[in-house]
Short mmCIF file of C-alpha atoms and ligand atoms in Angstrom, two decimals:
data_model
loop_
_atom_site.label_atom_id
_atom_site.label_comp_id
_atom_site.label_asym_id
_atom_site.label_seq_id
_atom_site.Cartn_x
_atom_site.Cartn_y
_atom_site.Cartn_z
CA UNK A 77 0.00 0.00 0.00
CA UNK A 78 1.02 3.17 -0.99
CA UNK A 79 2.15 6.15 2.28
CA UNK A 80 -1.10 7.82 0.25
CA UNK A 81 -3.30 5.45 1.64
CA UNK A 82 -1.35 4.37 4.61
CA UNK A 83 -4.40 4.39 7.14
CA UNK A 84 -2.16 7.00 9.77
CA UNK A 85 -2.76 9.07 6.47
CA UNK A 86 -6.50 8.78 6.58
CA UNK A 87 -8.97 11.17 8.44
CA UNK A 88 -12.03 10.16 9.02
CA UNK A 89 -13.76 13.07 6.46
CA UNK A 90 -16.43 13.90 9.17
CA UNK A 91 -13.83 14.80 11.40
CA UNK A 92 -11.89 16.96 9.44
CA UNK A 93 -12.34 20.68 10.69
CA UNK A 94 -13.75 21.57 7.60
CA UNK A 95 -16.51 19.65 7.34
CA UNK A 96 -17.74 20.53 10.99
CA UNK A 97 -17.31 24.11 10.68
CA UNK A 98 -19.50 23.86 7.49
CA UNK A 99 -22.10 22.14 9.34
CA UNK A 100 -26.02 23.73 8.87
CA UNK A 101 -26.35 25.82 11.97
CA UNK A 102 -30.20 27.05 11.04
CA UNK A 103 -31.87 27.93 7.81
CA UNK A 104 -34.78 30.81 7.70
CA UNK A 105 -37.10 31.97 5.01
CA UNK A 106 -39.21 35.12 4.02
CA UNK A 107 -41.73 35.95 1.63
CA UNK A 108 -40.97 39.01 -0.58
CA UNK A 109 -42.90 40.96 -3.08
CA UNK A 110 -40.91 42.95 -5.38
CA UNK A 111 -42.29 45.46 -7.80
CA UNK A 112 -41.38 45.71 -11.13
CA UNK A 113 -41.20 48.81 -12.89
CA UNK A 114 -43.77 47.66 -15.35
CA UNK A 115 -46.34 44.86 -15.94
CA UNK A 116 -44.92 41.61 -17.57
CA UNK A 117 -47.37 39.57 -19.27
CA UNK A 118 -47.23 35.91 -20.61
CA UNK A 119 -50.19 33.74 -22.10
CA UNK A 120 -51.41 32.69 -18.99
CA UNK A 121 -50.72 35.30 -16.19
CA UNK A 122 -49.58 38.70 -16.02
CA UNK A 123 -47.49 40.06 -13.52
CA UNK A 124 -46.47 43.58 -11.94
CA UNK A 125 -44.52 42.45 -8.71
CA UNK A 126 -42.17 39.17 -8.48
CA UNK A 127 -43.04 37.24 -5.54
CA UNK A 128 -39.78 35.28 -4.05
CA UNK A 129 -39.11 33.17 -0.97
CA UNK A 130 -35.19 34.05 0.56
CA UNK A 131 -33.64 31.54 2.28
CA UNK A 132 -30.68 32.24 4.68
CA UNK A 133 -28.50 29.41 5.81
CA UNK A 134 -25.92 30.18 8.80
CA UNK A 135 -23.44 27.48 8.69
CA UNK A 136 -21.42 26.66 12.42
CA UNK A 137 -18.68 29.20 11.32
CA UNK A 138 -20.93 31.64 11.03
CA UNK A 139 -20.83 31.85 7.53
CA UNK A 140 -24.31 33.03 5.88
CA UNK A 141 -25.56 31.71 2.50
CA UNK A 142 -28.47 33.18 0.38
CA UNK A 143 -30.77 31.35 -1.94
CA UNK A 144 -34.40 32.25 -4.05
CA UNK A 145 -37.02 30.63 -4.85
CA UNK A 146 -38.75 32.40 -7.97
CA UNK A 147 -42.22 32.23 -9.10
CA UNK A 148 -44.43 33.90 -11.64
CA UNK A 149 -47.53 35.08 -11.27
CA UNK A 150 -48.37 32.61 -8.34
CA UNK A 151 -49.17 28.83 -8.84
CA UNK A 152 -48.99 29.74 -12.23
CA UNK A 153 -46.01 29.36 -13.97
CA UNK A 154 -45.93 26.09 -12.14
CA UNK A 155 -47.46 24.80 -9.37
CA UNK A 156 -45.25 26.22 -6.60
CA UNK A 157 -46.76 29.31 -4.72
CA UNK A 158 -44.23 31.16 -1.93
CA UNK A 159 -46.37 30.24 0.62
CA UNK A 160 -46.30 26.79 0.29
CA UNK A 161 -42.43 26.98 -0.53
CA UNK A 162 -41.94 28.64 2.68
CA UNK A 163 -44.00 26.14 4.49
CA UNK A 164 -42.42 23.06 2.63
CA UNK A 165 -38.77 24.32 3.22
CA UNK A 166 -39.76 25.38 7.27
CA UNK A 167 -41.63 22.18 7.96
CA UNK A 168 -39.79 19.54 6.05
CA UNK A 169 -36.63 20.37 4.27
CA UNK A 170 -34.72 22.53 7.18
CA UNK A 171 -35.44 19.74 10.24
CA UNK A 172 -34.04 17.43 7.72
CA UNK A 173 -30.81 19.05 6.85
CA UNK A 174 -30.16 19.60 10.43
CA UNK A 175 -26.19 18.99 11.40
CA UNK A 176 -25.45 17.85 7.97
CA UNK A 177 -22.24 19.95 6.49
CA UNK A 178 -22.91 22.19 3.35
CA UNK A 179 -20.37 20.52 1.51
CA UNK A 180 -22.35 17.53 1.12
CA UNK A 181 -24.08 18.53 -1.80
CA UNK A 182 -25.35 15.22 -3.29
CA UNK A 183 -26.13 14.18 0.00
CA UNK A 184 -28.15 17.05 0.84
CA UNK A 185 -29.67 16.70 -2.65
CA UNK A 186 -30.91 13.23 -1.67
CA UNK A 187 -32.04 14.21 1.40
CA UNK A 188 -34.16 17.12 0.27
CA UNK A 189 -35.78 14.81 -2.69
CA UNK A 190 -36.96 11.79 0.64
CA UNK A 191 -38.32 14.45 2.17
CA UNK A 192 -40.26 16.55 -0.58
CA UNK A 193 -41.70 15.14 -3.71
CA UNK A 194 -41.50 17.33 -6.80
CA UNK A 195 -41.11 20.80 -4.90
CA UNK A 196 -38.39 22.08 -7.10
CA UNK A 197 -37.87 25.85 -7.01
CA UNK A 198 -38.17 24.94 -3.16
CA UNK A 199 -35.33 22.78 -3.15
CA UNK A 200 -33.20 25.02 -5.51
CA UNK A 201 -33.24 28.34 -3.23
CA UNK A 202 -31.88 25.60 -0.15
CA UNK A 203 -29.47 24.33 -2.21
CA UNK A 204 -28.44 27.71 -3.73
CA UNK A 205 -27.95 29.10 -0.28
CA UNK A 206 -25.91 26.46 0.68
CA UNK A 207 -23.43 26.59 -2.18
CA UNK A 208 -22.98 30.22 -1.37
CA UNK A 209 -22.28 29.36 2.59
CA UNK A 210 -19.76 26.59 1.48
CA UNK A 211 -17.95 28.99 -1.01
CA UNK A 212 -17.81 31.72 1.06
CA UNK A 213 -16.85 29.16 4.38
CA UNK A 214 -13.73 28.19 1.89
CA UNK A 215 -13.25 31.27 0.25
CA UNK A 216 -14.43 29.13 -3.39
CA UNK A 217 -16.83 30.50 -6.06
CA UNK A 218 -19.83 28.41 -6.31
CA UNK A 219 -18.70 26.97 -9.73
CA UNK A 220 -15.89 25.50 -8.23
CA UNK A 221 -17.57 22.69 -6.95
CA UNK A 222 -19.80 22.54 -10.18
CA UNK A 223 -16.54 21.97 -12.41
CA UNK A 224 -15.04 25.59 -12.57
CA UNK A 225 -16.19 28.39 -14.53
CA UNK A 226 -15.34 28.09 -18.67
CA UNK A 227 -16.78 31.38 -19.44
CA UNK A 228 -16.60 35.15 -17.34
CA UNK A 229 -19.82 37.03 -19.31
CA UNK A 230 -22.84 35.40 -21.21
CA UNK A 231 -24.76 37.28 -23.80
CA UNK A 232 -27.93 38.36 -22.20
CA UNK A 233 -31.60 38.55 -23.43
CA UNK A 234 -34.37 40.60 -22.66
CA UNK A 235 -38.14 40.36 -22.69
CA UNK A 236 -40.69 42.25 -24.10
CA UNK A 237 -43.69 41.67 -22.79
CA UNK A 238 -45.99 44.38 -21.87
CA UNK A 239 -48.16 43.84 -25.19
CA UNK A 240 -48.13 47.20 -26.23
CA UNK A 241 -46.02 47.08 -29.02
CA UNK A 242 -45.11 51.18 -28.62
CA UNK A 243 -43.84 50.51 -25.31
CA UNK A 244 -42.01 47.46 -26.42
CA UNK A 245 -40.27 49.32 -29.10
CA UNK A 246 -39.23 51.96 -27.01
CA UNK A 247 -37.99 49.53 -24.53
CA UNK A 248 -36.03 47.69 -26.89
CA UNK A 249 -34.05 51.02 -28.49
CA UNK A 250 -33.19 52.11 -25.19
CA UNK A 251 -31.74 48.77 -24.53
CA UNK A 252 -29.98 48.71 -27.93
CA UNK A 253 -28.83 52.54 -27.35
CA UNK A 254 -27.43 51.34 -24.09
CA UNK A 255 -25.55 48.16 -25.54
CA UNK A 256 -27.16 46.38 -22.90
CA UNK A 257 -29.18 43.47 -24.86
CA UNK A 258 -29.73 42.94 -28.76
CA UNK A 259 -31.49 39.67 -28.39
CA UNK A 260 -35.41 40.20 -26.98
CA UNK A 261 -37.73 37.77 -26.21
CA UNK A 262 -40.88 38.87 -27.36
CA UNK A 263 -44.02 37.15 -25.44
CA UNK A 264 -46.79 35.94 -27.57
CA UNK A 265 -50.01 34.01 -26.64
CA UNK A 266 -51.66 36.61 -24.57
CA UNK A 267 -53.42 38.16 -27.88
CA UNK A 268 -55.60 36.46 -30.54
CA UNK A 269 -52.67 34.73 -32.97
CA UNK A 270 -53.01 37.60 -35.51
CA UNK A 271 -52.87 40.26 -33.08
CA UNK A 272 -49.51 38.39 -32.12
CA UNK A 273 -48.52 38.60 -35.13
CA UNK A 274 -49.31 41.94 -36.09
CA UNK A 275 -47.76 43.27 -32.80
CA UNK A 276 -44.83 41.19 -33.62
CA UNK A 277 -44.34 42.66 -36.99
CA UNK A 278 -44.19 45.97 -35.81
CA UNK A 279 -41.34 45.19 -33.41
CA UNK A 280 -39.25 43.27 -35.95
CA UNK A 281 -40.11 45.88 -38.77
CA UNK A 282 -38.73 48.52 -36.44
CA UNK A 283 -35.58 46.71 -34.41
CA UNK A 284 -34.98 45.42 -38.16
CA UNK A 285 -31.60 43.79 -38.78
CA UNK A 286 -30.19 45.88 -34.87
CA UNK A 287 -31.95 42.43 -33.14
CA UNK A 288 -32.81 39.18 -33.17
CA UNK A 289 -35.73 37.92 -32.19
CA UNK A 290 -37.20 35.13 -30.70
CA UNK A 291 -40.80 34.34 -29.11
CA UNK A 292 -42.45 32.47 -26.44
CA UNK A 293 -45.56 31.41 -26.75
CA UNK A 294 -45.71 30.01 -23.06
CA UNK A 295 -47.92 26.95 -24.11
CA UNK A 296 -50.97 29.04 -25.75
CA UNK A 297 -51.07 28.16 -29.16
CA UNK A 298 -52.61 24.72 -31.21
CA UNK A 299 -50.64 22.34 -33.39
CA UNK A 300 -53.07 24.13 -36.51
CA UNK A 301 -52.47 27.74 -35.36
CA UNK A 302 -48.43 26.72 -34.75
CA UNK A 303 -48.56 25.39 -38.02
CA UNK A 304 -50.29 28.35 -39.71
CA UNK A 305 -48.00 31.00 -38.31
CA UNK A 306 -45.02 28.90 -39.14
CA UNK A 307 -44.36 30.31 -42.57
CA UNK A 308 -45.42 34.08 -41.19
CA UNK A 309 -42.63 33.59 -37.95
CA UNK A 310 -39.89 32.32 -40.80
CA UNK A 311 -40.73 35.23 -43.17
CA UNK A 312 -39.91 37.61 -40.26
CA UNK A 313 -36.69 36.19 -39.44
CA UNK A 314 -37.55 34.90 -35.94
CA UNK A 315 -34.63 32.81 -34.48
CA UNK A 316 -36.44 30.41 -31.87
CA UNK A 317 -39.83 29.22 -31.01
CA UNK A 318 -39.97 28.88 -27.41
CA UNK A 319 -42.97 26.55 -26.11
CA UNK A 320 -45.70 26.89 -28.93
CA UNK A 321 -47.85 23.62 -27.40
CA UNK A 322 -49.02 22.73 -23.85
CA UNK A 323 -46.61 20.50 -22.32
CA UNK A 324 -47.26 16.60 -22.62
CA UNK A 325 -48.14 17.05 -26.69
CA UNK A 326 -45.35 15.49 -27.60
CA UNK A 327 -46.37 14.38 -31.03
CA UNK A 328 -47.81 17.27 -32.40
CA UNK A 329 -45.02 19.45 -31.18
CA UNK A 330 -43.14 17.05 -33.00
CA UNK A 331 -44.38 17.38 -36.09
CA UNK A 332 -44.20 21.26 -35.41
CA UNK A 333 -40.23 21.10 -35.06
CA UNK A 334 -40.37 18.90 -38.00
CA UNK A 335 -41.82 21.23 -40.41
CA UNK A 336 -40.43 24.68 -38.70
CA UNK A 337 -37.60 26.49 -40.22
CA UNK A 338 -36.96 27.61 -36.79
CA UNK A 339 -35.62 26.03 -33.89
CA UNK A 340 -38.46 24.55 -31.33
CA UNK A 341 -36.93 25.55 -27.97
CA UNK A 342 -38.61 23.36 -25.19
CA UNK A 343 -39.26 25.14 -21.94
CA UNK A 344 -41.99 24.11 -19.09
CA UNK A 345 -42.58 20.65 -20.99
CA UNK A 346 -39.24 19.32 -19.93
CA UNK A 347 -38.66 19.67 -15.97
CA UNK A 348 -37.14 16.56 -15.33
CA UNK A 349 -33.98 14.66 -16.77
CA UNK A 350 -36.89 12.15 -18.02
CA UNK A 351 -38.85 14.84 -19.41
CA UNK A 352 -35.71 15.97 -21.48
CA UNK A 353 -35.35 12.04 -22.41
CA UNK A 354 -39.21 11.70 -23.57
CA UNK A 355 -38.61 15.47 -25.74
CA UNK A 356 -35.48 14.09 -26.84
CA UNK A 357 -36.75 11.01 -27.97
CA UNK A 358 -39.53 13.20 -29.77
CA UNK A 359 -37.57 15.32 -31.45
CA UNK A 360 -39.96 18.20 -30.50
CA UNK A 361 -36.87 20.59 -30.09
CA UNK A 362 -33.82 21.53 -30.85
CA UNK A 363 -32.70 23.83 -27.68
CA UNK A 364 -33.56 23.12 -23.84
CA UNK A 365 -34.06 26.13 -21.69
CA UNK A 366 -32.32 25.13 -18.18
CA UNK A 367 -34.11 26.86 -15.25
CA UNK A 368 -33.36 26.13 -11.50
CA UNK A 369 -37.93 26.18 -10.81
CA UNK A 370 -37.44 22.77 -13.45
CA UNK A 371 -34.50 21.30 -12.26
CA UNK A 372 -34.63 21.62 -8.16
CA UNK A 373 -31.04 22.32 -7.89
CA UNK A 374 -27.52 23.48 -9.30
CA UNK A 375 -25.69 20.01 -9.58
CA UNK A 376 -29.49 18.38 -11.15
CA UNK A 377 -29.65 21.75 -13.70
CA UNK A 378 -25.80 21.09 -14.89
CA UNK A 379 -26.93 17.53 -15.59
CA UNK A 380 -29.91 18.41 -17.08
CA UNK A 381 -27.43 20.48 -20.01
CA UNK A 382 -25.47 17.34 -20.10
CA UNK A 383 -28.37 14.75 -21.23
CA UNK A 384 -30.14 18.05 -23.62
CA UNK A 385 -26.74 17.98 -25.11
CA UNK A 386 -26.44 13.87 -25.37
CA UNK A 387 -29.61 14.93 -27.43
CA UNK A 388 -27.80 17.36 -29.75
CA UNK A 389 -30.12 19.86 -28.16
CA UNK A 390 -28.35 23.00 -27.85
CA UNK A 391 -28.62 25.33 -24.50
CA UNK A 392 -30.50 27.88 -23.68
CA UNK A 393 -30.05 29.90 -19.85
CA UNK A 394 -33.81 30.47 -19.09
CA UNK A 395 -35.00 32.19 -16.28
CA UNK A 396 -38.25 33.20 -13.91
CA UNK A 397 -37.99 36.69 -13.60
CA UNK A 398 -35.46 36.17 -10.29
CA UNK A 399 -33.90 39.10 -8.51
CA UNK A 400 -29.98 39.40 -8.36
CA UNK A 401 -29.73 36.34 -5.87
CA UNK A 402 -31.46 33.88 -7.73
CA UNK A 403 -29.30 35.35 -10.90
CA UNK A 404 -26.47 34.26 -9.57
CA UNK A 405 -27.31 31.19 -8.73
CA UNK A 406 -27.88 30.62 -11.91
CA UNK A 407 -25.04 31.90 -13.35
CA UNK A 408 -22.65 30.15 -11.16
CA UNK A 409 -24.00 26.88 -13.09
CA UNK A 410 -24.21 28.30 -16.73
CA UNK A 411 -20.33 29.70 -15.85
CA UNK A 412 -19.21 26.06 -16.03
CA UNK A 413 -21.80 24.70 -18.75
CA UNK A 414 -19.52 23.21 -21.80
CA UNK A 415 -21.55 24.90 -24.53
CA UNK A 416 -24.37 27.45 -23.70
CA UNK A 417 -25.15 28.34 -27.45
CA UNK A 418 -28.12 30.55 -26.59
CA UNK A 419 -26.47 32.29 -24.01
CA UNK A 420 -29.43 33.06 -21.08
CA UNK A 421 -31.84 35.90 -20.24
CA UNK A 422 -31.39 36.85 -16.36
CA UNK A 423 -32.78 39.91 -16.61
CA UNK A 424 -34.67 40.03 -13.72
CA UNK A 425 -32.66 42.41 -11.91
CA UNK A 426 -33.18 45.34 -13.95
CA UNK A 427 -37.16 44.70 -13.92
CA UNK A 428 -37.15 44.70 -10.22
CA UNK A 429 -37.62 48.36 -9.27
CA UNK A 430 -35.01 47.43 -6.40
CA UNK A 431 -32.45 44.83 -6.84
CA UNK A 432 -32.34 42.52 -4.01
CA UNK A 433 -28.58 42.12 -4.53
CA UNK A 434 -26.33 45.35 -3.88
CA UNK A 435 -23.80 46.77 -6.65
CA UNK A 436 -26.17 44.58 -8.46
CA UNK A 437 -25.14 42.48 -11.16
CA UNK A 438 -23.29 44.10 -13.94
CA UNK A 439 -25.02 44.35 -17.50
CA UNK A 440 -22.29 45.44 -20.33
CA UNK A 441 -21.63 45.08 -23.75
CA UNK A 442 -25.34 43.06 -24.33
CA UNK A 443 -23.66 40.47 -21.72
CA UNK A 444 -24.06 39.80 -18.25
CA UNK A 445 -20.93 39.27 -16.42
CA UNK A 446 -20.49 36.32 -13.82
CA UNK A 447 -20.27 37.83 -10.14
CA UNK A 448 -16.78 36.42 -9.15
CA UNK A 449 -15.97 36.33 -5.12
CA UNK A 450 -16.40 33.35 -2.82
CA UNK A 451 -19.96 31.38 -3.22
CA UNK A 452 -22.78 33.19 -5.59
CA UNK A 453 -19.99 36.47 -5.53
CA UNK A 454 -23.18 38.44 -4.82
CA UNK A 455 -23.69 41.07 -1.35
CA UNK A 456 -27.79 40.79 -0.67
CA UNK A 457 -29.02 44.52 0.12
CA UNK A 458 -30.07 44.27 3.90
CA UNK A 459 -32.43 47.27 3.34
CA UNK A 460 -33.74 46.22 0.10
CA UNK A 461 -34.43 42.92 1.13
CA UNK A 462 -36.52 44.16 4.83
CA UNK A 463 -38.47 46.97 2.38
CA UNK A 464 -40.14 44.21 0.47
CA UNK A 465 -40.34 41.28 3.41
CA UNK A 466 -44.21 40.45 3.48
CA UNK A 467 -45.52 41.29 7.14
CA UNK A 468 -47.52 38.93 9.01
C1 MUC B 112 -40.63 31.69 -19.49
O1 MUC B 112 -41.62 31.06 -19.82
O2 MUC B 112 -39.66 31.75 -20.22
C2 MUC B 112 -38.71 33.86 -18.56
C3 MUC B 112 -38.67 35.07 -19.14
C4 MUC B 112 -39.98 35.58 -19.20
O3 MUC B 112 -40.33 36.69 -19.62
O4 MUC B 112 -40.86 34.67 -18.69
C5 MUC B 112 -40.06 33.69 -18.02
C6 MUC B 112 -40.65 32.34 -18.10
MG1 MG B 113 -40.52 30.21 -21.55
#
């Protein structure tokens, strides 16, 4: 036997000072309703405030970790509300991870998933806060212990989605003018199809060659009407279909991709790994939008890249509309991604009217640039954070 392995060599890992100074001393949670500074609408809710549940983790060194758990328009995005985050991570999750260290990420993974079913954007803000208490307890950006970072800045989208077109087009040259994003996301779905369209034809016929475009339909179109608007959406240029069909059609979004000039992206219809498998195996897509509400945590999202990919699906860095900590969170896994083709949209801070995350996170060049600095690199605004806690 090697003097490697000699067993004097060997300490027992729970007994190495690292792993019992990173032990979970408490986690707590509040409710917070952020304003935006304008109304944000999608097919099937409409939103002018982003509700969020904050969890802080205090680790036995006393280092503090901060997570998010985003959601959109209530229950409605998916089926996660704050208040029943809240009450799944106080009742179930933080009893559970009691004592354990924060280094034990797949551990703590598999404990969250015996004690919570499904529950996703709940277990992503716990696990978030606790990558950000390890990295800061060891002085490691979060991506460290997702790989390492490949990439510093990500090109950054931006959505339009008030459904006044006006507005919209305003919005967009001021974010041109400022060279802060030239790819929008333009939300359709909300409108009768050929007011979509008409509203989307102004916006492209104005942005003209400055932009690209893509659209999400956020589930509210038919196979026919996908079908019909098909050669209309390829005429204009558009460079990705995001989520024409309600999730589950497999087939017919199928034979969408199969017939569209442009890319299917596949957003809430693939959660899961096995959801990705079953859309793979459908060929209803050609990109995967990762978001941490799908995935239920940072290690489960990077893996969820890794079997779009196996697909020859490229990637896509989706979002929820989170604030500057849930941002980060984010960006600490699509740092390290291989290939991130699509780059991602976390624009979410700059909707908020307040940032939850001070010196916010910094917008240049149509890029956002990874916050480096131990854990999520992020400082959470104290006063921001108690000006939008929900009382009572
Ligand atoms: C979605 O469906 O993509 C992300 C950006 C946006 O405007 O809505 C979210 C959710
Ligand atoms: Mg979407």
């Amino acid at each position: 036997m090697s003097r490697l392995n000699a067993p004097e060599m060997v300490i027992p890992l729970d007994e190495a000072p690292v792993h019992r100074r990173t032990r979970i001393a408490a986690i707590e949670t509040v409710i917070v309703d952020c304003p935006t500074t304008r109304r944000h609408r999608l097919s099937n809710t409409e939103v002018s405030a982003q509700s969020y549940v904050i969890v802080r983790v205090a680790l036995a060194d006393g280092t503090i970790g901060w997570g998010e758990a985003a959601t959109l328009g209530g229950p409605r995005w998916s089926e996660e509300s704050v208040e029943a985050i809240k009450a799944n991570i106080d009742t179930y999750i933080t009893p559970a991870l009691a004592g354990v260290s924060a280094l034990d990420f797949e551990q703590n993974a598999l404990i969250m998933q015996k004690v919570v079913s499904r529950n996703t954007a709940a277990r992503a803000a716990v696990e978030s806060a606790l990558y950000d208490a390890a990295g800061r307890s060891l002085g490691l950006s979060a991506s460290v212990f997702l790989g390492g970072a490949v990439r510093e800045k990500i090109e950054v989208a931006w959505a339009l989605a008030s459904g006044d077109a006006d507005q919209e087009i305003e919005e967009a040259k001021a974010k041109l003018a400022a060279r802060e994003h030239r790819r929008f996301k333009i939300k359709l779905g909300f409108h009768d199809p050929a007011a979509d369209m008409d509203r989307l034809r102004r916006i492209v016929d104005t942005l003209g060659g400055e932009a690209e475009i893509i659209v999400d339909v956020n589930q509210g179109w038919s196979e026919a009407t996908a079908l019909r608007r098909l050669p209309e959406l390829a005429e204009m240029g558009i460079a990705l279909i995001e989520q024409p069909l309600r999730p589950g059609l497999l087939a017919a979004t199928a034979r969408i991709a199969a017939r569209s000039a442009i890319p299917i992206m596949v957003d809430e219809a693939a959660f899961s790994g096995t959801d990705i498998v079953q859309n793979g195996m459908a060929a209803t897509g050609s990109v995967l939008s990762l978001k941490l509400v799908k995935s239920g945590g940072l290690l489960e999202m990077k893996r969820a890249a890794g079997i779009a990919s196996a697909f020859g699906m490229e990637i896509y860095g989706g979002c929820l509309l989170e604030s500057g900590i849930g941002a980060a969170a984010h960006l600490a896994v699509f740092a390290s991604l291989p290939r991130l083709e699509w780059g991602c949209e976390h624009f979410g801070p700059r909707i908020l009217r307040t940032d939850l995350v001070k010196g916010g996170i910094t917008f240049r060049d149509f890029h956002i640039h990874v916050p480096d600095g131990p854990g999520l690199g992020i400082e959470v605004d104290r006063d921001a954070l108690r000006e939008v806690t929900r009382k009572g």
